[in-house]
C-alpha cells in the first residue's frame, strides 16, 4: 500500500514536469519560427530565463543591461516555460508599438489592479477604453488644470512645514514625506476632500492605499502571483484594504451628489462662503456622460480610484529624484534658484505660484525633464500584440508580450552622450531627434493622460522647496539602489540634507 502511494507521489510530479518540458519545447519551436531573427538567452525548460532575476530588485537593471550588451536593444526572454516577452529599448520599434492599434492592448498583468481600480482608464481595453479616454480628456485641459494650482499651493504649505522638521539633519530619506504629500494632493484634486495624509488624521485610508500599492508591487514580481494568489495572506490583506478604499470613495461620491443637488447651475461655481469653489475631477465625472447616459456610481469610483493610484507615487518618485539631483548638483541648483529669484524676488519664499510664474520656470522644466530621463517613475510598461505584424524579417505574432523599458532607452549612450551625467541643458539641443527615445509619460494614444497635471504639480512644488531650502547631499553620501518595480524606487532611500534659506 505504502509502495503504491509513494509511486503515485513520485510519478505525478514527474509526469507534470515531463509534460511541461514537452510543451515548452513546442513553444520554443513556435517562437523561433516567428522570431527567428530576434536574439536572446537560452531558456531553462521549467523557469525560462527567470532564474537570472532571482536577485534583489535593485540588481534587475544590471541584469537587463548585461542582456542589452549581449543581445542588443530588442531581445526575447522567457518568463516561464510557456510565456515569452520581447524586451524593447530600440526607439524605432518603440515608435511602432506605441503608435499602432495592433499593440494598444495591455498585458494580463494589469488584471492585478482590477480589485481596486476595476476597469478604469488605466486597466480597460477596446471600446470601453476609447469611450473613457474621449470622455476624460477634457478634464485634463490646461484651462481646467488652472483650478488645481490652489490645491498645490495650499497642500505644499504643509509639506514645507513637514520638511522643516528635518532641517540641519545630516541625512534623511525624503521619499516617504513626498509620497504622503502627493497623496494629499491627488485626494484633494480627484475627490475634493482632504485625507490629511501628511498630518496622519485619516490614517486608515492612507494605510490602505500604501498596503494595496505594496501588495501590487510584490504580486508583479512573485511566482505566487497567478492561480495560487488566493492561498496567500496578501490576498486577504488586499481584500480588506480595498474594502476600506472603496467605502471611502463611495462616501465621498455620495456626499458630492448631495452637495450638487443643493446648488443650482447658477451657483455651482461658489461654495458655502460664496467664494470660488475648488473643482475636483469628481465634479467633472458627475457631470459627464457617454452618448447622453451619465456614468454609474461604480464607473465614477473606478476612475477616481484610477487617478488616486496613477497620480500619486509616480509624482512622488519624480519629485524625490529631482530634489536628490538638485542636492547633488550644486551648479544646477544655483541656476534653478536664480530663476526663482528672478520670478519672485528674494524675499518671497511663501509666494503662491500663478500659471504665469510656472510658465516662466524654463530651467526648472529642463531639470525635471533630465530627472525623468535618468529616473523614469514608470521604468517599464507592457503591451500585448492583437494582430501579427512584420518587423525586420520577423513576424511578431498575435498574443506576444512586449516590454518597453524607458529606463534603458533613456540611458542609452547612442541616444544620449554621457548618459549617466545629469545635464539639464542637453534638452535645449535635442530638436530633430526621434521623440520616442524619451518616453517617461509613454507616447501615442495610450500615453499618460495626467502629464500636464503632473508637470504643474512638480514645478509648483519644487519652486516652493527651492525657495525655502538649500538642498545638500546627505552626509555621509548614500548611493541610490535603484529598483525598477511598478514605480522606480531607491531601496537605500533618497537621502538628502536641508538648510533653511534666510
Ligand atoms: C511624473 C508623473 C507621471 C508619470 C511619469 C506617469 C507615467 C505614465 C505612463 C508611462 C503611463 C503609461 C502606462 C502604461 O502604458 O501602462 C501612464 C498612464 C496613465 N497615467 Fe500617468 N504618469 C504620471 C502622473 C500621472 C498623474 C498625476 C495622473 C492622474 C492625475 C496619471 C494618470 C494616468 C492614467 C489614467 C493613465 C492611463 C492612460 C490610458 O491608458 O489611457 N498619471 N502614466
mmCIF file of C-alpha atoms and ligand atoms in Angstrom, residues 106 110 121-123 129 133 140 186 281 303 306-307 310-312 314-315 318 372 376-378 381-383 439-442 445-451 453-454 457-458, ligand 1:
data_model
loop_
_atom_site.group_PDB
_atom_site.id
_atom_site.type_symbol
_atom_site.label_atom_id
_atom_site.label_comp_id
_atom_site.label_asym_id
_atom_site.label_seq_id
_atom_site.Cartn_x
_atom_site.Cartn_y
_atom_site.Cartn_z
ATOM 1 C CA UNK A 106 -2.185 45.923 -22.159
ATOM 2 C CA UNK A 110 -2.856 44.719 -15.446
ATOM 3 C CA UNK A 121 -8.879 54.135 -17.889
ATOM 4 C CA UNK A 122 -5.547 52.581 -16.835
ATOM 5 C CA UNK A 123 -6.732 48.956 -16.989
ATOM 6 C CA UNK A 129 -11.064 52.419 -23.058
ATOM 7 C CA UNK A 133 -10.375 58.306 -22.893
ATOM 8 C CA UNK A 140 -7.054 67.456 -18.174
ATOM 9 C CA UNK A 186 -4.273 63.768 -5.540
ATOM 10 C CA UNK A 281 -12.087 65.556 -11.065
ATOM 11 C CA UNK A 303 -11.960 56.464 -12.431
ATOM 12 C CA UNK A 306 -7.523 55.136 -11.013
ATOM 13 C CA UNK A 307 -6.374 58.746 -10.578
ATOM 14 C CA UNK A 310 -1.755 56.542 -11.190
ATOM 15 C CA UNK A 311 -1.314 60.062 -9.851
ATOM 16 C CA UNK A 312 0.439 59.770 -6.507
ATOM 17 C CA UNK A 314 4.573 58.422 -9.909
ATOM 18 C CA UNK A 315 4.751 62.104 -8.986
ATOM 19 C CA UNK A 318 9.706 62.241 -9.825
ATOM 20 C CA UNK A 372 12.625 61.895 -15.757
ATOM 21 C CA UNK A 376 11.614 57.490 -15.160
ATOM 22 C CA UNK A 377 8.921 56.865 -12.476
ATOM 23 C CA UNK A 378 7.369 54.171 -14.716
ATOM 24 C CA UNK A 381 5.442 49.013 -19.135
ATOM 25 C CA UNK A 382 3.936 46.275 -21.243
ATOM 26 C CA UNK A 383 1.750 45.717 -24.282
ATOM 27 C CA UNK A 439 9.059 58.371 -23.118
ATOM 28 C CA UNK A 440 8.688 58.909 -19.342
ATOM 29 C CA UNK A 441 4.951 59.510 -19.930
ATOM 30 C CA UNK A 442 4.739 56.833 -22.652
ATOM 31 C CA UNK A 445 -2.871 57.234 -27.992
ATOM 32 C CA UNK A 446 -2.330 55.390 -24.689
ATOM 33 C CA UNK A 447 0.094 57.910 -23.208
ATOM 34 C CA UNK A 448 -0.253 59.417 -19.724
ATOM 35 C CA UNK A 449 -3.427 61.483 -19.523
ATOM 36 C CA UNK A 450 -2.128 63.187 -16.359
ATOM 37 C CA UNK A 451 1.126 64.504 -17.890
ATOM 38 C CA UNK A 453 -1.246 67.911 -14.298
ATOM 39 C CA UNK A 454 1.966 66.182 -13.143
ATOM 40 C CA UNK A 457 2.360 69.834 -9.648
ATOM 41 C CA UNK A 458 6.102 69.127 -9.904
HETATM 42 C C1 LIG B 1 5.576 62.165 -13.130
HETATM 43 C C2 LIG B 1 4.375 61.659 -13.075
HETATM 44 C C3 LIG B 1 3.803 60.616 -14.002
HETATM 45 C C4 LIG B 1 4.444 59.747 -14.832
HETATM 46 C C5 LIG B 1 5.939 59.609 -15.072
HETATM 47 C C6 LIG B 1 3.421 58.958 -15.497
HETATM 48 C C7 LIG B 1 3.683 57.968 -16.442
HETATM 49 C C8 LIG B 1 2.706 57.242 -17.090
HETATM 50 C C9 LIG B 1 2.966 56.204 -18.059
HETATM 51 C C10 LIG B 1 4.345 55.740 -18.519
HETATM 52 C C11 LIG B 1 1.771 55.715 -18.476
HETATM 53 C C12 LIG B 1 1.531 54.556 -19.448
HETATM 54 C C13 LIG B 1 1.470 53.312 -18.594
HETATM 55 C C14 LIG B 1 1.156 52.062 -19.345
HETATM 56 O O1 LIG B 1 1.068 52.043 -20.566
HETATM 57 O O2 LIG B 1 0.975 51.058 -18.656
HETATM 58 C C15 LIG B 1 0.733 56.442 -17.762
HETATM 59 C C16 LIG B 1 -0.626 56.229 -17.922
HETATM 60 C C17 LIG B 1 -1.586 56.873 -17.180
HETATM 61 N N1 LIG B 1 -1.401 57.887 -16.271
HETATM 62 FE FE1 LIG B 1 0.390 58.701 -15.740
HETATM 63 N N2 LIG B 1 2.192 59.348 -15.035
HETATM 64 C C18 LIG B 1 2.378 60.375 -14.144
HETATM 65 C C19 LIG B 1 1.392 61.077 -13.467
HETATM 66 C C20 LIG B 1 0.033 60.873 -13.609
HETATM 67 C C21 LIG B 1 -0.993 61.634 -12.932
HETATM 68 C C22 LIG B 1 -0.733 62.810 -11.996
HETATM 69 C C23 LIG B 1 -2.205 61.089 -13.299
HETATM 70 C C24 LIG B 1 -3.607 61.493 -12.900
HETATM 71 C C25 LIG B 1 -3.944 62.571 -12.279
HETATM 72 C C26 LIG B 1 -1.922 59.995 -14.210
HETATM 73 C C27 LIG B 1 -2.879 59.198 -14.788
HETATM 74 C C28 LIG B 1 -2.620 58.223 -15.736
HETATM 75 C C29 LIG B 1 -3.658 57.394 -16.339
HETATM 76 C C30 LIG B 1 -5.144 57.433 -16.011
HETATM 77 C C31 LIG B 1 -3.006 56.555 -17.258
HETATM 78 C C32 LIG B 1 -3.661 55.527 -18.192
HETATM 79 C C33 LIG B 1 -3.963 56.228 -19.526
HETATM 80 C C34 LIG B 1 -4.577 55.323 -20.567
HETATM 81 O O3 LIG B 1 -4.316 54.126 -20.573
HETATM 82 O O4 LIG B 1 -5.314 55.863 -21.420
HETATM 83 N N3 LIG B 1 -0.556 59.905 -14.377
HETATM 84 N N4 LIG B 1 1.335 57.366 -16.927
#
